[in-house]
PDB file of C-alpha atoms and ligand atoms in Angstrom:
ATOM      1  CA  MET A   1      13.115  28.002  -4.123  1.00  0.00           C
ATOM      2  CA  VAL A   2      15.389  26.273  -6.672  1.00  0.00           C
ATOM      3  CA  ASN A   3      17.600  24.869  -4.071  1.00  0.00           C
ATOM      4  CA  ALA A   4      14.609  23.668  -2.129  1.00  0.00           C
ATOM      5  CA  ALA A   5      13.245  22.010  -5.311  1.00  0.00           C
ATOM      6  CA  ILE A   6      16.539  20.195  -5.719  1.00  0.00           C
ATOM      7  CA  GLN A   7      16.550  18.985  -2.222  1.00  0.00           C
ATOM      8  CA  PHE A   8      12.929  17.854  -2.413  1.00  0.00           C
ATOM      9  CA  ASP A   9      13.602  15.761  -5.641  1.00  0.00           C
ATOM     10  CA  ALA A  10      16.731  14.126  -4.019  1.00  0.00           C
ATOM     11  CA  ALA A  11      14.811  13.201  -0.904  1.00  0.00           C
ATOM     12  CA  ALA A  12      11.775  12.123  -2.775  1.00  0.00           C
ATOM     13  CA  SER A  13      13.744   9.717  -4.925  1.00  0.00           C
ATOM     14  CA  SER A  14      15.482   8.231  -1.776  1.00  0.00           C
ATOM     15  CA  ALA A  15      12.396   7.852   0.269  1.00  0.00           C
ATOM     16  CA  SER A  16      13.630  10.480   2.798  1.00  0.00           C
ATOM     17  CA  LEU A  17      11.091  13.275   2.775  1.00  0.00           C
ATOM     18  CA  HIS A  18      10.983  13.098   6.513  1.00  0.00           C
ATOM     19  CA  THR A  19      14.455  14.565   6.527  1.00  0.00           C
ATOM     20  CA  LEU A  20      13.668  17.962   5.142  1.00  0.00           C
ATOM     21  CA  GLY A  21      12.812  19.651   8.406  1.00  0.00           C
ATOM     22  CA  ASP A  22      15.294  22.435   7.845  1.00  0.00           C
ATOM     23  CA  LEU A  23      13.122  23.657   4.958  1.00  0.00           C
ATOM     24  CA  LYS A  24      10.155  24.187   7.340  1.00  0.00           C
ATOM     25  CA  ILE A  25      11.953  27.335   9.025  1.00  0.00           C
ATOM     26  CA  LYS A  26      12.765  28.978   5.693  1.00  0.00           C
ATOM     27  CA  PRO A  27      12.178  31.763   5.140  1.00  0.00           C
ATOM     28  CA  ALA A  28      12.032  32.962   8.592  1.00  0.00           C
ATOM     29  CA  ASP A  29       9.713  36.006   7.885  1.00  0.00           C
ATOM     30  CA  ASP A  30       6.081  35.332   8.064  1.00  0.00           C
ATOM     31  CA  LEU A  31       5.255  37.860   5.336  1.00  0.00           C
ATOM     32  CA  ASP A  32       7.805  36.223   2.979  1.00  0.00           C
ATOM     33  CA  ARG A  33       6.184  32.874   3.787  1.00  0.00           C
ATOM     34  CA  GLU A  34       2.719  34.044   2.987  1.00  0.00           C
ATOM     35  CA  ASP A  35       3.913  35.621  -0.288  1.00  0.00           C
ATOM     36  CA  LEU A  36       5.315  32.140  -1.301  1.00  0.00           C
ATOM     37  CA  ARG A  37       2.043  30.450  -0.577  1.00  0.00           C
ATOM     38  CA  LYS A  38       0.215  33.157  -2.593  1.00  0.00           C
ATOM     39  CA  ASN A  39       2.050  31.985  -5.678  1.00  0.00           C
ATOM     40  CA  TYR A  40      -0.001  28.951  -5.349  1.00  0.00           C
ATOM     41  CA  THR A  41      -3.342  30.151  -4.015  1.00  0.00           C
ATOM     42  CA  GLN A  42      -3.524  33.430  -6.038  1.00  0.00           C
ATOM     43  CA  ARG A  43      -1.570  32.583  -9.069  1.00  0.00           C
ATOM     44  CA  MET A  44      -1.753  28.896  -9.809  1.00  0.00           C
ATOM     45  CA  LEU A  45      -5.356  28.641  -8.723  1.00  0.00           C
ATOM     46  CA  SER A  46      -6.322  31.782 -10.445  1.00  0.00           C
ATOM     47  CA  ARG A  47      -8.419  31.866 -13.556  1.00  0.00           C
ATOM     48  CA  THR A  48      -6.893  35.120 -14.882  1.00  0.00           C
ATOM     49  CA  ASP A  49      -2.996  34.280 -14.700  1.00  0.00           C
ATOM     50  CA  ARG A  50      -3.076  32.074 -17.685  1.00  0.00           C
ATOM     51  CA  ALA A  51       0.608  30.969 -17.538  1.00  0.00           C
ATOM     52  CA  ALA A  52       0.263  29.829 -13.960  1.00  0.00           C
ATOM     53  CA  ARG A  53      -3.105  28.235 -14.497  1.00  0.00           C
ATOM     54  CA  ASP A  54      -1.749  26.298 -17.456  1.00  0.00           C
ATOM     55  CA  GLU A  55       0.978  24.870 -15.267  1.00  0.00           C
ATOM     56  CA  TYR A  56      -1.787  23.842 -12.740  1.00  0.00           C
ATOM     57  CA  ASP A  57      -3.890  22.212 -15.359  1.00  0.00           C
ATOM     58  CA  LYS A  58      -0.914  20.437 -16.958  1.00  0.00           C
ATOM     59  CA  LEU A  59       0.132  18.927 -13.633  1.00  0.00           C
ATOM     60  CA  LYS A  60      -3.524  17.923 -12.962  1.00  0.00           C
ATOM     61  CA  ASP A  61      -3.883  16.236 -16.204  1.00  0.00           C
ATOM     62  CA  ALA A  62      -0.849  14.171 -15.789  1.00  0.00           C
ATOM     63  CA  ALA A  63      -2.676  11.413 -13.867  1.00  0.00           C
ATOM     64  CA  PRO A  64      -3.380   8.341 -16.279  1.00  0.00           C
ATOM     65  CA  LEU A  65      -6.999   8.151 -17.173  1.00  0.00           C
ATOM     66  CA  GLY A  66      -7.745  11.114 -14.821  1.00  0.00           C
ATOM     67  CA  ARG A  67      -7.700   8.694 -11.797  1.00  0.00           C
ATOM     68  CA  CYS A  68      -6.462   9.904  -8.455  1.00  0.00           C
ATOM     69  CA  PRO A  69      -3.023   8.234  -7.836  1.00  0.00           C
ATOM     70  CA  LEU A  70      -3.512   8.308  -4.053  1.00  0.00           C
ATOM     71  CA  CYS A  71      -6.694   6.175  -3.907  1.00  0.00           C
ATOM     72  CA  GLY A  72      -6.369   4.636  -7.264  1.00  0.00           C
ATOM     73  CA  HIS A  73     -10.121   5.077  -7.835  1.00  0.00           C
ATOM     74  CA  ARG A  74     -11.796   8.510  -7.676  1.00  0.00           C
ATOM     75  CA  ASP A  75     -11.457  11.324 -10.250  1.00  0.00           C
ATOM     76  CA  VAL A  76      -8.633  13.818 -10.117  1.00  0.00           C
ATOM     77  CA  GLU A  77     -10.154  17.293  -9.089  1.00  0.00           C
ATOM     78  CA  THR A  78      -7.235  19.099  -7.551  1.00  0.00           C
ATOM     79  CA  LEU A  79      -3.534  19.207  -6.845  1.00  0.00           C
ATOM     80  CA  ASP A  80      -2.179  17.907  -3.524  1.00  0.00           C
ATOM     81  CA  HIS A  81       0.955  19.263  -1.890  1.00  0.00           C
ATOM     82  CA  THR A  82       2.987  16.153  -0.841  1.00  0.00           C
ATOM     83  CA  LEU A  83       4.771  18.391   1.777  1.00  0.00           C
ATOM     84  CA  PRO A  84       2.074  20.856   2.739  1.00  0.00           C
ATOM     85  CA  LYS A  85       2.684  24.492   1.774  1.00  0.00           C
ATOM     86  CA  ILE A  86       1.599  25.640   5.350  1.00  0.00           C
ATOM     87  CA  HIS A  87       4.802  24.106   6.663  1.00  0.00           C
ATOM     88  CA  TYR A  88       7.144  24.254   3.571  1.00  0.00           C
ATOM     89  CA  PRO A  89       6.386  27.568   1.869  1.00  0.00           C
ATOM     90  CA  LEU A  90       9.411  27.159  -0.425  1.00  0.00           C
ATOM     91  CA  LEU A  91       7.820  24.092  -1.854  1.00  0.00           C
ATOM     92  CA  ALA A  92       4.374  25.761  -2.544  1.00  0.00           C
ATOM     93  CA  VAL A  93       4.736  25.895  -6.360  1.00  0.00           C
ATOM     94  CA  VAL A  94       7.531  23.146  -6.931  1.00  0.00           C
ATOM     95  CA  PRO A  95       5.965  20.984  -9.625  1.00  0.00           C
ATOM     96  CA  THR A  96       7.351  17.625  -8.135  1.00  0.00           C
ATOM     97  CA  ASN A  97       5.637  18.609  -4.812  1.00  0.00           C
ATOM     98  CA  LEU A  98       2.301  18.920  -6.534  1.00  0.00           C
ATOM     99  CA  VAL A  99       0.475  15.687  -7.297  1.00  0.00           C
ATOM    100  CA  PRO A 100      -2.908  15.215  -8.908  1.00  0.00           C
ATOM    101  CA  ALA A 101      -5.554  14.054  -6.404  1.00  0.00           C
ATOM    102  CA  CYS A 102      -9.247  13.723  -5.720  1.00  0.00           C
ATOM    103  CA  LEU A 103     -10.824  16.076  -3.342  1.00  0.00           C
ATOM    104  CA  LYS A 104     -11.314  13.401  -0.584  1.00  0.00           C
ATOM    105  CA  CYS A 105      -7.620  12.268  -0.579  1.00  0.00           C
ATOM    106  CA  ASN A 106      -6.621  15.961  -0.529  1.00  0.00           C
ATOM    107  CA  MET A 107      -8.770  16.494   2.327  1.00  0.00           C
ATOM    108  CA  VAL A 108      -7.621  13.173   4.195  1.00  0.00           C
ATOM    109  CA  LYS A 109      -4.012  14.318   3.817  1.00  0.00           C
ATOM    110  CA  SER A 110      -4.374  17.886   4.793  1.00  0.00           C
ATOM    111  CA  ASP A 111      -1.488  19.486   6.447  1.00  0.00           C
ATOM    112  CA  THR A 112       0.183  16.285   7.662  1.00  0.00           C
ATOM    113  CA  ASP A 113       3.875  15.849   7.035  1.00  0.00           C
ATOM    114  CA  PRO A 114       6.110  12.847   7.675  1.00  0.00           C
ATOM    115  CA  SER A 115       8.156  12.815  10.886  1.00  0.00           C
ATOM    116  CA  GLU A 116       9.773   9.402  10.058  1.00  0.00           C
ATOM    117  CA  ALA A 117      10.446   7.354   6.907  1.00  0.00           C
ATOM    118  CA  GLY A 118       7.577   5.068   7.228  1.00  0.00           C
ATOM    119  CA  GLU A 119       5.121   7.980   7.369  1.00  0.00           C
ATOM    120  CA  GLN A 120       5.773   9.187   3.934  1.00  0.00           C
ATOM    121  CA  ALA A 121       2.621   8.990   1.629  1.00  0.00           C
ATOM    122  CA  LEU A 122       3.391   7.311  -1.673  1.00  0.00           C
ATOM    123  CA  HIS A 123       4.455   9.743  -4.370  1.00  0.00           C
ATOM    124  CA  PRO A 124       3.285   8.850  -7.864  1.00  0.00           C
ATOM    125  CA  TYR A 125       6.349  10.356  -9.634  1.00  0.00           C
ATOM    126  CA  PHE A 126       8.951   8.787  -7.399  1.00  0.00           C
ATOM    127  CA  ASP A 127       7.569   5.704  -5.899  1.00  0.00           C
ATOM    128  CA  ASP A 128       6.758   3.131  -8.697  1.00  0.00           C
ATOM    129  CA  ILE A 129       5.195   0.241  -6.928  1.00  0.00           C
ATOM    130  CA  GLY A 130       2.728  -0.696  -9.545  1.00  0.00           C
ATOM    131  CA  LYS A 131       4.300  -3.736 -11.009  1.00  0.00           C
ATOM    132  CA  GLU A 132       4.177  -6.253  -8.052  1.00  0.00           C
ATOM    133  CA  GLN A 133       0.941  -7.209  -6.438  1.00  0.00           C
ATOM    134  CA  TRP A 134       0.531  -5.745  -2.869  1.00  0.00           C
ATOM    135  CA  LEU A 135      -3.189  -5.514  -2.738  1.00  0.00           C
ATOM    136  CA  PHE A 136      -5.078  -8.731  -2.002  1.00  0.00           C
ATOM    137  CA  ALA A 137      -8.643  -9.575  -0.892  1.00  0.00           C
ATOM    138  CA  ARG A 138     -10.410 -12.555   0.716  1.00  0.00           C
ATOM    139  CA  VAL A 139     -14.059 -13.605   0.340  1.00  0.00           C
ATOM    140  CA  ILE A 140     -16.132 -13.743   3.342  1.00  0.00           C
ATOM    141  CA  GLU A 141     -18.697 -16.480   2.969  1.00  0.00           C
ATOM    142  CA  GLU A 142     -21.999 -15.006   4.002  1.00  0.00           C
ATOM    143  CA  ALA A 143     -25.183 -13.848   2.300  1.00  0.00           C
ATOM    144  CA  PRO A 144     -24.442 -11.710   0.376  1.00  0.00           C
ATOM    145  CA  ALA A 145     -20.759 -12.559  -0.225  1.00  0.00           C
ATOM    146  CA  VAL A 146     -18.284  -9.946   1.038  1.00  0.00           C
ATOM    147  CA  VAL A 147     -14.833  -9.139  -0.289  1.00  0.00           C
ATOM    148  CA  LYS A 148     -12.251  -7.725   2.268  1.00  0.00           C
ATOM    149  CA  TYR A 149      -9.097  -6.052   1.200  1.00  0.00           C
ATOM    150  CA  PHE A 150      -5.685  -6.153   2.940  1.00  0.00           C
ATOM    151  CA  VAL A 151      -1.982  -5.404   2.127  1.00  0.00           C
ATOM    152  CA  VAL A 152       0.710  -8.034   1.685  1.00  0.00           C
ATOM    153  CA  PRO A 153       4.031  -6.397   0.731  1.00  0.00           C
ATOM    154  CA  PRO A 154       6.119  -8.290  -1.795  1.00  0.00           C
ATOM    155  CA  ASN A 155       9.190  -9.852  -0.230  1.00  0.00           C
ATOM    156  CA  THR A 156      11.358  -7.804  -2.590  1.00  0.00           C
ATOM    157  CA  TRP A 157      10.378  -4.575  -0.653  1.00  0.00           C
ATOM    158  CA  ASP A 158      12.369  -3.168   2.200  1.00  0.00           C
ATOM    159  CA  ASP A 159      10.699  -2.528   5.582  1.00  0.00           C
ATOM    160  CA  VAL A 160      10.263   1.236   4.907  1.00  0.00           C
ATOM    161  CA  LEU A 161       8.319   0.807   1.740  1.00  0.00           C
ATOM    162  CA  ALA A 162       6.277  -1.865   3.396  1.00  0.00           C
ATOM    163  CA  THR A 163       5.421   0.459   6.313  1.00  0.00           C
ATOM    164  CA  ARG A 164       4.744   3.356   3.825  1.00  0.00           C
ATOM    165  CA  VAL A 165       2.208   1.207   1.826  1.00  0.00           C
ATOM    166  CA  ARG A 166       0.515  -0.131   4.934  1.00  0.00           C
ATOM    167  CA  GLY A 167       0.234   3.529   6.218  1.00  0.00           C
ATOM    168  CA  HIS A 168      -1.007   4.761   2.904  1.00  0.00           C
ATOM    169  CA  PHE A 169      -3.695   2.050   2.849  1.00  0.00           C
ATOM    170  CA  LYS A 170      -4.980   2.995   6.209  1.00  0.00           C
ATOM    171  CA  THR A 171      -4.587   6.751   6.029  1.00  0.00           C
ATOM    172  CA  PHE A 172      -6.609   6.917   2.766  1.00  0.00           C
ATOM    173  CA  GLY A 173      -9.287   4.474   3.990  1.00  0.00           C
ATOM    174  CA  LEU A 174      -8.676   2.071   1.040  1.00  0.00           C
ATOM    175  CA  ALA A 175     -10.219  -0.931   2.709  1.00  0.00           C
ATOM    176  CA  ASP A 176     -13.527   0.690   3.028  1.00  0.00           C
ATOM    177  CA  LEU A 177     -13.349   2.475  -0.364  1.00  0.00           C
ATOM    178  CA  TYR A 178     -12.602  -0.744  -2.158  1.00  0.00           C
ATOM    179  CA  GLY A 179     -14.866  -2.846  -0.184  1.00  0.00           C
ATOM    180  CA  SER A 180     -17.893  -0.611  -0.885  1.00  0.00           C
ATOM    181  CA  GLN A 181     -16.942  -0.596  -4.584  1.00  0.00           C
ATOM    182  CA  ALA A 182     -16.690  -4.300  -4.696  1.00  0.00           C
ATOM    183  CA  ALA A 183     -19.952  -4.807  -2.892  1.00  0.00           C
ATOM    184  CA  ARG A 184     -21.627  -2.715  -5.778  1.00  0.00           C
ATOM    185  CA  GLU A 185     -19.815  -4.555  -8.535  1.00  0.00           C
ATOM    186  CA  MET A 186     -20.734  -8.000  -6.984  1.00  0.00           C
ATOM    187  CA  ASN A 187     -24.372  -6.969  -6.759  1.00  0.00           C
ATOM    188  CA  GLY A 188     -24.404  -6.463 -10.569  1.00  0.00           C
ATOM    189  CA  LEU A 189     -22.100  -9.535 -11.072  1.00  0.00           C
ATOM    190  CA  ARG A 190     -24.639 -11.821  -9.346  1.00  0.00           C
ATOM    191  CA  HIS A 191     -27.067 -11.193 -12.262  1.00  0.00           C
ATOM    192  CA  VAL A 192     -24.419 -11.816 -14.933  1.00  0.00           C
ATOM    193  CA  LEU A 193     -23.304 -15.058 -13.247  1.00  0.00           C
ATOM    194  CA  ARG A 194     -26.853 -16.447 -12.854  1.00  0.00           C
ATOM    195  CA  ARG A 195     -27.190 -16.344 -16.721  1.00  0.00           C
ATOM    196  CA  LYS A 196     -24.084 -18.604 -17.117  1.00  0.00           C
ATOM    197  CA  ALA A 197     -23.690 -22.309 -17.160  1.00  0.00           C
ATOM    198  CA  PRO A 198     -22.109 -23.402 -13.712  1.00  0.00           C
ATOM    199  CA  SER A 199     -19.087 -24.717 -15.441  1.00  0.00           C
ATOM    200  CA  MET A 200     -18.441 -21.312 -17.006  1.00  0.00           C
ATOM    201  CA  ILE A 201     -18.513 -19.316 -13.853  1.00  0.00           C
ATOM    202  CA  GLY A 202     -15.027 -20.036 -12.605  1.00  0.00           C
ATOM    203  CA  PRO A 203     -13.338 -19.373 -16.023  1.00  0.00           C
ATOM    204  CA  HIS A 204     -15.197 -16.198 -16.449  1.00  0.00           C
ATOM    205  CA  LEU A 205     -13.978 -14.900 -13.164  1.00  0.00           C
ATOM    206  CA  LYS A 206     -10.521 -15.832 -13.917  1.00  0.00           C
ATOM    207  CA  ASP A 207     -10.594 -14.205 -17.268  1.00  0.00           C
ATOM    208  CA  GLU A 208     -11.773 -10.932 -15.737  1.00  0.00           C
ATOM    209  CA  ALA A 209      -9.056 -11.204 -13.073  1.00  0.00           C
ATOM    210  CA  ASP A 210      -6.267 -11.856 -15.466  1.00  0.00           C
ATOM    211  CA  GLY A 211      -7.415  -9.099 -17.925  1.00  0.00           C
ATOM    212  CA  LEU A 212      -7.664  -6.569 -15.288  1.00  0.00           C
ATOM    213  CA  ALA A 213      -4.374  -7.581 -13.708  1.00  0.00           C
ATOM    214  CA  ASP A 214      -2.659  -7.000 -17.106  1.00  0.00           C
ATOM    215  CA  GLU A 215      -3.684  -3.446 -16.774  1.00  0.00           C
ATOM    216  CA  ASP A 216      -2.508  -3.131 -13.008  1.00  0.00           C
ATOM    217  CA  PRO A 217      -2.453  -5.922 -10.510  1.00  0.00           C
ATOM    218  CA  ASN A 218      -3.394  -3.608  -7.732  1.00  0.00           C
ATOM    219  CA  LEU A 219      -6.701  -2.356  -9.191  1.00  0.00           C
ATOM    220  CA  TRP A 220      -9.462  -3.152  -6.675  1.00  0.00           C
ATOM    221  CA  ARG A 221     -11.387  -4.722  -9.503  1.00  0.00           C
ATOM    222  CA  ALA A 222      -8.498  -6.999 -10.543  1.00  0.00           C
ATOM    223  CA  VAL A 223      -8.064  -8.112  -6.945  1.00  0.00           C
ATOM    224  CA  MET A 224     -11.824  -8.557  -6.236  1.00  0.00           C
ATOM    225  CA  TYR A 225     -11.927 -10.853  -9.350  1.00  0.00           C
ATOM    226  CA  GLN A 226      -8.816 -12.802  -8.334  1.00  0.00           C
ATOM    227  CA  ALA A 227     -10.302 -13.491  -4.828  1.00  0.00           C
ATOM    228  CA  LEU A 228     -13.672 -14.523  -6.243  1.00  0.00           C
ATOM    229  CA  ALA A 229     -12.000 -16.759  -8.951  1.00  0.00           C
ATOM    230  CA  GLY A 230     -10.120 -18.516  -6.135  1.00  0.00           C
ATOM    231  CA  ASN A 231     -13.018 -19.145  -3.950  1.00  0.00           C
ATOM    232  CA  PRO A 232     -14.978 -22.542  -4.627  1.00  0.00           C
ATOM    233  CA  TRP A 233     -17.789 -21.546  -2.129  1.00  0.00           C
ATOM    234  CA  TYR A 234     -18.522 -18.363  -4.359  1.00  0.00           C
ATOM    235  CA  ILE A 235     -18.260 -20.152  -7.584  1.00  0.00           C
ATOM    236  CA  ASN A 236     -20.383 -22.941  -6.655  1.00  0.00           C
ATOM    237  CA  GLY A 237     -23.494 -20.889  -5.750  1.00  0.00           C
ATOM    238  CA  GLY A 238     -22.208 -18.328  -3.001  1.00  0.00           C
ATOM    239  CA  PHE A 239     -22.403 -15.682  -5.742  1.00  0.00           C
ATOM    240  CA  ALA A 240     -26.200 -16.074  -5.906  1.00  0.00           C
ATOM    241  CA  LEU A 241     -26.890 -15.503  -2.245  1.00  0.00           C
ATOM    242  CA  GLU A 242     -28.340 -12.050  -1.373  1.00  0.00           C
TER     243      GLU A 242
HETATM  244 ZN1   ZN B   1      -8.077   9.937  -4.298  1.00  0.00          ZN
END
């Protein structure tokens, strides 16, 4: 297990988790494999094994603001195995293989494991992609206004990272998740903007966009305000259509 953990960390930090196939066949004995998985299902998830449960809670609480790092939106409720324990029993309780997640993302990912570099899900401990903007949106000029999200990888990224982020965005259904959140936010925003002088609407949207981008340029809200602030149709009355 210790060796497997070392191999996992090395692969995760070099974006090569798809190369750990040899760990899948270890140990060979089915009962040993099941025993390793039980360290997670019967000890870490247990309410009575305090030490193991504390470890579980500590990992779960590591997500900033309790926000699921996979979708960047919903609340953390569980731990997700980056490489699933069904295929990699040696990694069932390796801390770096366990990332905080919401139930939906955990379910979406299920038992999938990457067979090539571009299929690796983003790993919050090893893949720090938060500083450059990769999430963008455009305004669809209809009544009511709609915001559609898409990925534009920064040109400093290599092809593998760009493919991984596009895959991550698709797998976790982020266009739909962010689109429906934005629709709700814009429904409330309409009432706020109606109370403002027309000349203040653009600056208000830009302020919101800049403030949120300071926190994280890839928050769906930051990107929504950025798109709205850059759209003259929306600013000049599109916001009021319903
Ligand atoms: Zn999630």
